[in-house]
Amino acid sequence: MSSSVDMHVDHRLVHRAFSKTYIEAQSRFRELATRNGGLLTEIPHPLIGCNGEPLAIDVASWGSDNPESTLLLSSGLHGVEGFFGSAVQVALLESGLLPDRLERMRLVLVHALNPWGFSCGRRFDHNNIDCNRNFLLPGADYSGSPELYRELDSFLNPKRRPHLVDSFFVEAFWLIRRFGFAPLQQAIASGQFDFPEGLFFAGQGPSWTQHQFDAHWEEWTAEAARVVHFDFHTGLGRSGQGRLLLDYQPTEAEQEWFERMFEPQEISFVETESSSNQASEDQAESAKQTRYHATGGIGTFCHQQYPHGSYAYACCEFGTLHPVRMLRRLRQENQGYFHDRLGSNRRARAHRRLHNAFCPNSPRWRRKTLKTALDWITRSLEDLEQSP
């Protein structure tokens, strides 16, 4: 890790970077982007937030209007995960690590791709769509679900008010014994199109977020021949550990860049037989919790649809809870949202627990993850600015 990053990320920066509400995060982002000389634009959302505030995707950019390369940093695709992604963006602007001048490249920060979910503390959007399952390629149908998900619907999406005590862990243990962890994870988290009030609903057409992204992303990248896109997420993997997840097959040049820039244990490529055989036991165990194939991911969409050159996308994933514990919190929050009354103590508690699951209060977790994220960003900025 860069000594410069280590020096800049102290407890004061950590405290300033993390916000408690969407409006606080948006205000900090806008203020710091303006103070640092960024060109700031916004895409208004048609709804208001859960605290009555206006919502928007905010975009700040620096550098060349005709760049050789663009580094795009996005947050909040999964709503509540935006509390961490926003903190990374704010920390970059607050830390003094932003270069004074970018001659050959462009830096773009996209804040809150799913602003409604961010404001309301949900992973999903106002239509309950998981926005990172919604980016289907042209010609693909928004239909179908894993057969095992159908069988699990009553377990995943109870149609009743939640109780403080439930049998979730007993049922989950029995299901793991019956089907195995990996098949369950694949069936549950990969995305489904048939249960609009269910977890990981991929929608029945393009989401508001997809429409806005598709309309603006080439403008954000300035049609650079080379794009590196880091999209910040939390929840999967060992607590505090960061991994760069690629859900597509990169080109040879893109793979070489990732392997040159990052440590092997930091990267998870699409698994092949050879990569599986070469992985160490430690790496294999670490990757196990984050490896499943999701439909409609933004990374595959960007990599296959970008018409101007190379698009190297990575989901920058930072671990928090074990997947089974995370699933319980997602289930409780979703159950409360659809089947409990607004303002109930149960619903508020489930909301708080989901927030803490995706953005832990631990100062150690926050400092460690910010340091890792800023290290990845500063390394990439330096390399892209200097590369021919």
Short mmCIF file of C-alpha atoms in Angstrom, two decimals:
data_model
loop_
_atom_site.label_atom_id
_atom_site.label_comp_id
_atom_site.label_asym_id
_atom_site.label_seq_id
_atom_site.Cartn_x
_atom_site.Cartn_y
_atom_site.Cartn_z
CA MET A 1 0.00 0.00 0.00
CA SER A 2 1.19 3.51 -0.83
CA SER A 3 2.72 5.28 2.17
CA SER A 4 0.98 8.44 0.95
CA VAL A 5 -2.44 6.81 1.27
CA ASP A 6 -1.55 5.34 4.67
CA MET A 7 -0.50 8.78 5.89
CA HIS A 8 -3.62 10.54 4.65
CA VAL A 9 -6.23 8.10 5.98
CA ASP A 10 -6.41 8.95 9.67
CA HIS A 11 -9.35 8.88 12.06
CA ARG A 12 -10.29 12.47 11.18
CA LEU A 13 -10.65 11.66 7.49
CA VAL A 14 -12.63 8.51 8.28
CA HIS A 15 -15.02 10.52 10.45
CA ARG A 16 -15.54 13.18 7.76
CA ALA A 17 -15.93 10.70 4.90
CA PHE A 18 -18.87 8.66 6.24
CA SER A 19 -22.34 10.21 6.31
CA LYS A 20 -25.43 9.20 8.25
CA THR A 21 -28.00 10.14 5.60
CA TYR A 22 -28.22 10.42 1.84
CA ILE A 23 -28.70 14.20 1.95
CA GLU A 24 -25.59 14.59 4.11
CA ALA A 25 -23.57 12.43 1.71
CA GLN A 26 -24.84 14.35 -1.31
CA SER A 27 -24.10 17.72 0.31
CA ARG A 28 -20.55 16.71 1.21
CA PHE A 29 -19.92 15.32 -2.26
CA ARG A 30 -21.19 18.45 -4.00
CA GLU A 31 -19.29 20.81 -1.72
CA LEU A 32 -15.97 18.97 -2.06
CA ALA A 33 -16.32 18.46 -5.81
CA THR A 34 -16.85 22.19 -6.27
CA ARG A 35 -14.02 23.09 -3.88
CA ASN A 36 -11.66 20.82 -5.82
CA GLY A 37 -12.53 22.45 -9.14
CA GLY A 38 -14.71 19.67 -10.53
CA LEU A 39 -17.36 20.19 -13.18
CA LEU A 40 -20.57 19.24 -11.36
CA THR A 41 -23.79 18.09 -13.04
CA GLU A 42 -26.88 16.27 -11.81
CA ILE A 43 -29.58 13.97 -13.12
CA PRO A 44 -32.76 14.57 -11.07
CA HIS A 45 -34.79 11.57 -9.93
CA PRO A 46 -38.58 11.83 -10.42
CA LEU A 47 -39.35 10.88 -6.79
CA ILE A 48 -38.49 12.47 -3.48
CA GLY A 49 -36.49 10.61 -0.86
CA CYS A 50 -37.75 8.98 2.32
CA ASN A 51 -36.92 12.15 4.27
CA GLY A 52 -38.69 14.40 1.77
CA GLU A 53 -35.48 15.47 0.02
CA PRO A 54 -34.93 15.83 -3.74
CA LEU A 55 -32.92 13.00 -5.27
CA ALA A 56 -30.33 12.95 -8.02
CA ILE A 57 -27.38 11.19 -9.55
CA ASP A 58 -24.53 13.70 -9.10
CA VAL A 59 -21.54 13.63 -11.43
CA ALA A 60 -18.21 15.44 -10.97
CA SER A 61 -15.39 15.39 -13.52
CA TRP A 62 -11.83 16.62 -13.90
CA GLY A 63 -9.22 16.55 -16.63
CA SER A 64 -9.19 16.44 -20.39
CA ASP A 65 -12.29 16.83 -22.58
CA ASN A 66 -10.55 14.65 -25.16
CA PRO A 67 -8.80 12.08 -22.97
CA GLU A 68 -6.74 9.08 -23.91
CA SER A 69 -8.20 7.29 -20.88
CA THR A 70 -10.94 7.79 -18.29
CA LEU A 71 -11.17 6.56 -14.70
CA LEU A 72 -14.82 6.29 -13.65
CA LEU A 73 -15.66 5.79 -9.96
CA SER A 74 -19.33 5.05 -9.17
CA SER A 75 -21.28 4.55 -5.96
CA GLY A 76 -24.74 3.61 -4.76
CA LEU A 77 -25.88 1.21 -7.49
CA HIS A 78 -27.16 -0.91 -4.61
CA GLY A 79 -28.72 1.96 -2.70
CA VAL A 80 -27.72 1.47 0.93
CA GLU A 81 -24.23 0.36 -0.14
CA GLY A 82 -23.80 3.97 -1.26
CA PHE A 83 -22.87 4.98 2.28
CA PHE A 84 -19.52 3.29 1.73
CA GLY A 85 -19.11 4.21 -1.94
CA SER A 86 -19.88 7.84 -1.18
CA ALA A 87 -17.35 7.75 1.67
CA VAL A 88 -14.66 6.60 -0.78
CA GLN A 89 -15.48 9.44 -3.16
CA VAL A 90 -15.61 12.03 -0.36
CA ALA A 91 -12.36 10.73 1.15
CA LEU A 92 -10.61 11.05 -2.22
CA LEU A 93 -11.74 14.68 -2.49
CA GLU A 94 -10.99 15.47 1.17
CA SER A 95 -7.61 13.73 1.46
CA GLY A 96 -5.45 15.80 -0.85
CA LEU A 97 -4.73 12.70 -2.96
CA LEU A 98 -6.50 14.13 -6.01
CA PRO A 99 -3.88 15.19 -8.59
CA ASP A 100 -3.54 18.94 -9.17
CA ARG A 101 -3.72 18.46 -12.91
CA LEU A 102 -4.73 15.71 -15.30
CA GLU A 103 -3.28 16.25 -18.75
CA ARG A 104 -4.00 13.04 -20.64
CA MET A 105 -6.91 11.52 -18.80
CA ARG A 106 -10.29 12.24 -17.28
CA LEU A 107 -11.54 11.43 -13.77
CA VAL A 108 -15.29 11.05 -13.25
CA LEU A 109 -17.09 10.45 -9.95
CA VAL A 110 -20.70 9.27 -10.26
CA HIS A 111 -22.46 9.62 -6.91
CA ALA A 112 -25.59 7.60 -6.04
CA LEU A 113 -26.60 5.65 -9.15
CA ASN A 114 -29.69 4.51 -7.20
CA PRO A 115 -30.47 7.62 -5.12
CA TRP A 116 -33.89 6.42 -3.93
CA GLY A 117 -32.40 3.24 -2.46
CA PHE A 118 -29.59 5.28 -0.91
CA SER A 119 -32.06 7.71 0.70
CA CYS A 120 -34.43 5.00 1.91
CA GLY A 121 -31.74 2.60 3.13
CA ARG A 122 -32.74 -0.16 0.72
CA ARG A 123 -30.49 -2.24 -1.50
CA PHE A 124 -33.14 -2.07 -4.22
CA ASP A 125 -34.79 0.83 -6.05
CA HIS A 126 -38.31 2.31 -5.80
CA ASN A 127 -39.66 -0.61 -7.87
CA ASN A 128 -37.80 -3.16 -5.73
CA ILE A 129 -35.38 -3.74 -8.63
CA ASP A 130 -31.85 -4.90 -7.92
CA CYS A 131 -30.10 -2.49 -10.29
CA ASN A 132 -27.06 -4.74 -10.66
CA ARG A 133 -29.26 -7.51 -12.05
CA ASN A 134 -31.11 -5.21 -14.45
CA PHE A 135 -28.46 -4.39 -17.09
CA LEU A 136 -29.47 -7.02 -19.63
CA LEU A 137 -27.78 -7.04 -23.01
CA PRO A 138 -29.83 -6.09 -26.10
CA GLY A 139 -32.19 -8.87 -27.12
CA ALA A 140 -32.31 -10.51 -23.69
CA ASP A 141 -35.72 -11.04 -22.08
CA TYR A 142 -36.68 -9.84 -18.61
CA SER A 143 -38.19 -13.20 -17.76
CA GLY A 144 -37.47 -16.43 -15.97
CA SER A 145 -36.08 -17.41 -12.60
CA PRO A 146 -33.90 -20.22 -11.24
CA GLU A 147 -36.08 -23.23 -10.45
CA LEU A 148 -34.58 -23.44 -6.97
CA TYR A 149 -35.53 -19.81 -6.28
CA ARG A 150 -39.16 -20.70 -6.98
CA GLU A 151 -38.92 -23.50 -4.44
CA LEU A 152 -37.36 -21.12 -1.92
CA ASP A 153 -39.81 -18.25 -2.39
CA SER A 154 -41.74 -18.81 0.85
CA PHE A 155 -38.47 -18.98 2.80
CA LEU A 156 -36.88 -15.94 1.14
CA ASN A 157 -39.96 -13.72 0.92
CA PRO A 158 -42.43 -14.42 3.78
CA LYS A 159 -45.83 -12.82 3.13
CA ARG A 160 -46.45 -11.76 6.74
CA ARG A 161 -45.30 -9.28 9.33
CA PRO A 162 -41.81 -10.09 10.64
CA HIS A 163 -41.30 -11.38 14.18
CA LEU A 164 -38.39 -10.50 16.46
CA VAL A 165 -37.66 -14.21 16.82
CA ASP A 166 -37.81 -16.43 13.76
CA SER A 167 -36.58 -19.81 12.56
CA PHE A 168 -34.37 -18.41 9.79
CA PHE A 169 -31.09 -20.02 10.85
CA VAL A 170 -32.68 -23.44 11.44
CA GLU A 171 -34.30 -23.35 8.00
CA ALA A 172 -31.12 -22.02 6.37
CA PHE A 173 -28.99 -24.78 7.91
CA TRP A 174 -31.43 -27.43 6.68
CA LEU A 175 -31.43 -25.95 3.15
CA ILE A 176 -27.62 -25.85 3.03
CA ARG A 177 -27.50 -29.50 4.11
CA ARG A 178 -30.06 -30.40 1.45
CA PHE A 179 -28.85 -28.38 -1.57
CA GLY A 180 -25.32 -27.23 -0.73
CA PHE A 181 -24.08 -23.69 -0.12
CA ALA A 182 -22.91 -22.85 -3.67
CA PRO A 183 -26.11 -23.96 -5.48
CA LEU A 184 -28.21 -22.03 -2.98
CA GLN A 185 -26.12 -18.88 -3.35
CA GLN A 186 -26.32 -19.11 -7.13
CA ALA A 187 -30.09 -19.63 -7.13
CA ILE A 188 -30.82 -16.88 -4.61
CA ALA A 189 -28.42 -14.10 -5.57
CA SER A 190 -28.14 -14.46 -9.35
CA GLY A 191 -31.34 -12.53 -10.06
CA GLN A 192 -34.98 -13.42 -10.76
CA PHE A 193 -37.78 -11.90 -12.84
CA ASP A 194 -40.96 -13.48 -11.47
CA PHE A 195 -41.32 -12.24 -7.87
CA PRO A 196 -41.64 -8.41 -7.90
CA GLU A 197 -41.68 -8.21 -4.09
CA GLY A 198 -38.90 -10.76 -3.72
CA LEU A 199 -35.20 -10.43 -3.03
CA PHE A 200 -32.89 -9.92 -6.03
CA PHE A 201 -35.76 -8.98 -8.36
CA ALA A 202 -34.18 -8.01 -11.71
CA GLY A 203 -37.18 -6.09 -13.03
CA GLN A 204 -39.56 -6.49 -15.94
CA GLY A 205 -37.80 -3.90 -18.07
CA PRO A 206 -34.92 -1.40 -17.79
CA SER A 207 -34.84 0.44 -14.46
CA TRP A 208 -34.64 4.23 -14.07
CA THR A 209 -30.97 3.79 -13.19
CA GLN A 210 -30.24 1.80 -16.33
CA HIS A 211 -32.02 4.37 -18.51
CA GLN A 212 -29.93 7.20 -17.02
CA PHE A 213 -26.66 5.29 -17.18
CA ASP A 214 -27.23 4.22 -20.77
CA ALA A 215 -28.06 7.80 -21.77
CA HIS A 216 -25.01 9.40 -20.15
CA TRP A 217 -22.10 6.97 -19.74
CA GLU A 218 -20.41 7.73 -23.07
CA GLU A 219 -20.64 11.42 -22.19
CA TRP A 220 -19.05 10.71 -18.80
CA THR A 221 -16.17 8.76 -20.33
CA ALA A 222 -15.73 11.38 -23.09
CA GLU A 223 -15.56 8.43 -25.49
CA ALA A 224 -12.01 7.66 -24.37
CA ALA A 225 -10.31 4.74 -26.09
CA ARG A 226 -9.53 3.28 -22.68
CA VAL A 227 -11.81 3.26 -19.63
CA VAL A 228 -11.23 1.85 -16.16
CA HIS A 229 -14.43 1.74 -14.09
CA PHE A 230 -14.49 0.99 -10.34
CA ASP A 231 -18.00 0.47 -8.95
CA PHE A 232 -18.01 0.35 -5.13
CA HIS A 233 -20.02 -2.27 -3.24
CA THR A 234 -20.10 -3.89 0.20
CA GLY A 235 -21.44 -7.06 1.78
CA LEU A 236 -19.64 -10.01 0.18
CA GLY A 237 -16.46 -11.62 1.43
CA ARG A 238 -14.43 -11.57 4.61
CA SER A 239 -15.02 -8.55 6.81
CA GLY A 240 -12.82 -5.64 5.77
CA GLN A 241 -11.23 -7.43 2.83
CA GLY A 242 -11.45 -5.78 -0.58
CA ARG A 243 -11.64 -7.67 -3.85
CA LEU A 244 -11.87 -6.57 -7.47
CA LEU A 245 -14.55 -8.79 -9.02
CA LEU A 246 -14.76 -9.22 -12.80
CA ASP A 247 -17.92 -10.96 -14.00
CA TYR A 248 -16.84 -11.00 -17.65
CA GLN A 249 -13.87 -12.30 -19.62
CA PRO A 250 -11.44 -9.36 -20.03
CA THR A 251 -9.27 -8.95 -23.08
CA GLU A 252 -5.67 -10.06 -22.80
CA ALA A 253 -4.52 -6.44 -22.41
CA GLU A 254 -7.14 -5.73 -19.72
CA GLN A 255 -6.21 -8.85 -17.76
CA GLU A 256 -2.52 -7.95 -17.97
CA TRP A 257 -3.30 -4.48 -16.61
CA PHE A 258 -5.21 -5.86 -13.61
CA GLU A 259 -2.47 -8.40 -12.89
CA ARG A 260 0.23 -5.72 -13.12
CA MET A 261 -1.61 -3.22 -10.94
CA PHE A 262 -3.02 -5.42 -8.18
CA GLU A 263 -2.04 -8.36 -6.00
CA PRO A 264 -3.39 -11.80 -6.98
CA GLN A 265 -5.43 -12.04 -3.78
CA GLU A 266 -7.14 -8.73 -4.64
CA ILE A 267 -8.56 -9.88 -7.99
CA SER A 268 -11.26 -12.41 -8.82
CA PHE A 269 -11.53 -13.12 -12.54
CA VAL A 270 -14.24 -15.21 -14.16
CA GLU A 271 -13.32 -18.69 -12.99
CA THR A 272 -11.82 -21.11 -15.49
CA GLU A 273 -10.49 -24.60 -14.85
CA SER A 274 -6.89 -23.35 -15.06
CA SER A 275 -7.44 -20.39 -12.75
CA SER A 276 -9.19 -22.67 -10.26
CA ASN A 277 -6.28 -25.09 -10.29
CA GLN A 278 -3.72 -22.31 -9.83
CA ALA A 279 -5.49 -20.57 -6.94
CA SER A 280 -4.03 -21.13 -3.51
CA GLU A 281 -6.21 -22.65 -0.79
CA ASP A 282 -6.31 -19.26 0.94
CA GLN A 283 -7.40 -17.47 -2.21
CA ALA A 284 -9.95 -20.15 -3.01
CA GLU A 285 -11.49 -19.95 0.46
CA SER A 286 -11.50 -16.15 0.36
CA ALA A 287 -13.13 -16.11 -3.06
CA LYS A 288 -15.76 -18.74 -2.25
CA GLN A 289 -18.14 -16.27 -0.64
CA THR A 290 -17.96 -13.85 -3.58
CA ARG A 291 -18.12 -16.24 -6.53
CA TYR A 292 -21.44 -16.71 -8.26
CA HIS A 293 -22.71 -15.65 -11.67
CA ALA A 294 -25.33 -12.90 -11.64
CA THR A 295 -27.54 -11.99 -14.56
CA GLY A 296 -27.77 -8.37 -15.74
CA GLY A 297 -24.58 -7.07 -14.15
CA ILE A 298 -23.41 -3.58 -15.06
CA GLY A 299 -19.86 -4.81 -15.64
CA THR A 300 -20.77 -7.24 -18.42
CA PHE A 301 -23.04 -4.60 -19.96
CA CYS A 302 -20.28 -1.97 -20.02
CA HIS A 303 -17.58 -4.31 -21.27
CA GLN A 304 -19.67 -5.65 -24.13
CA GLN A 305 -21.52 -2.47 -25.12
CA TYR A 306 -18.81 0.22 -24.98
CA PRO A 307 -18.16 1.15 -28.63
CA HIS A 308 -15.01 3.25 -28.35
CA GLY A 309 -12.32 0.84 -27.16
CA SER A 310 -11.29 -0.99 -23.98
CA TYR A 311 -13.62 -0.94 -20.95
CA ALA A 312 -12.03 -2.54 -17.87
CA TYR A 313 -14.71 -2.73 -15.16
CA ALA A 314 -14.29 -4.03 -11.63
CA CYS A 315 -16.85 -4.39 -8.87
CA CYS A 316 -14.85 -3.18 -5.87
CA GLU A 317 -16.41 -5.39 -3.20
CA PHE A 318 -15.65 -5.06 0.52
CA GLY A 319 -16.70 -7.79 2.91
CA THR A 320 -18.87 -7.33 5.98
CA LEU A 321 -21.00 -10.28 7.15
CA HIS A 322 -21.13 -13.98 6.33
CA PRO A 323 -23.58 -14.52 3.44
CA VAL A 324 -26.10 -16.39 5.61
CA ARG A 325 -26.24 -13.58 8.17
CA MET A 326 -26.47 -11.04 5.35
CA LEU A 327 -29.36 -12.92 3.76
CA ARG A 328 -31.27 -12.83 7.04
CA ARG A 329 -30.92 -9.06 7.28
CA LEU A 330 -31.98 -8.62 3.66
CA ARG A 331 -35.00 -10.86 4.25
CA GLN A 332 -36.02 -9.03 7.43
CA GLU A 333 -35.76 -5.60 5.80
CA ASN A 334 -37.65 -6.70 2.68
CA GLN A 335 -40.34 -8.41 4.75
CA GLY A 336 -40.75 -5.29 6.87
CA TYR A 337 -40.90 -3.00 3.84
CA PHE A 338 -43.73 -4.93 2.20
CA HIS A 339 -45.63 -6.39 5.15
CA ASP A 340 -45.14 -4.18 8.22
CA ARG A 341 -46.62 -0.77 8.89
CA LEU A 342 -44.57 2.34 8.23
CA GLY A 343 -43.03 3.58 11.48
CA SER A 344 -43.18 0.30 13.37
CA ASN A 345 -40.29 -0.50 15.71
CA ARG A 346 -39.69 -3.83 13.92
CA ARG A 347 -39.39 -2.13 10.56
CA ALA A 348 -37.08 0.57 11.91
CA ARG A 349 -34.88 -2.03 13.59
CA ALA A 350 -34.60 -4.09 10.39
CA HIS A 351 -33.72 -0.90 8.52
CA ARG A 352 -30.92 -0.03 10.99
CA ARG A 353 -29.55 -3.56 10.93
CA LEU A 354 -29.39 -3.57 7.14
CA HIS A 355 -27.54 -0.25 7.15
CA ASN A 356 -25.01 -1.61 9.64
CA ALA A 357 -24.64 -4.81 7.62
CA PHE A 358 -23.54 -2.89 4.53
CA CYS A 359 -21.71 -0.05 6.27
CA PRO A 360 -20.38 -1.24 9.66
CA ASN A 361 -19.81 1.35 12.38
CA SER A 362 -16.43 -0.16 13.28
CA PRO A 363 -13.70 2.52 12.96
CA ARG A 364 -11.22 -0.24 12.17
CA TRP A 365 -13.35 -1.60 9.31
CA ARG A 366 -13.93 1.88 7.92
CA ARG A 367 -10.27 2.89 8.02
CA LYS A 368 -9.07 -0.39 6.53
CA THR A 369 -11.55 -0.35 3.65
CA LEU A 370 -11.01 3.33 2.85
CA LYS A 371 -7.24 2.79 2.74
CA THR A 372 -7.62 -0.13 0.35
CA ALA A 373 -10.05 1.73 -1.93
CA LEU A 374 -7.94 4.89 -2.05
CA ASP A 375 -4.82 2.85 -2.72
CA TRP A 376 -6.50 1.22 -5.73
CA ILE A 377 -7.66 4.60 -7.01
CA THR A 378 -4.37 6.46 -6.61
CA ARG A 379 -2.41 3.63 -8.23
CA SER A 380 -4.80 3.67 -11.17
CA LEU A 381 -4.75 7.46 -11.51
CA GLU A 382 -0.97 7.54 -11.62
CA ASP A 383 -0.75 4.70 -14.12
CA LEU A 384 -3.42 6.04 -16.48
CA GLU A 385 -1.98 9.56 -16.48
CA GLN A 386 1.50 8.28 -17.28
CA SER A 387 0.61 5.50 -19.73
CA PRO A 388 1.26 6.16 -23.42
#
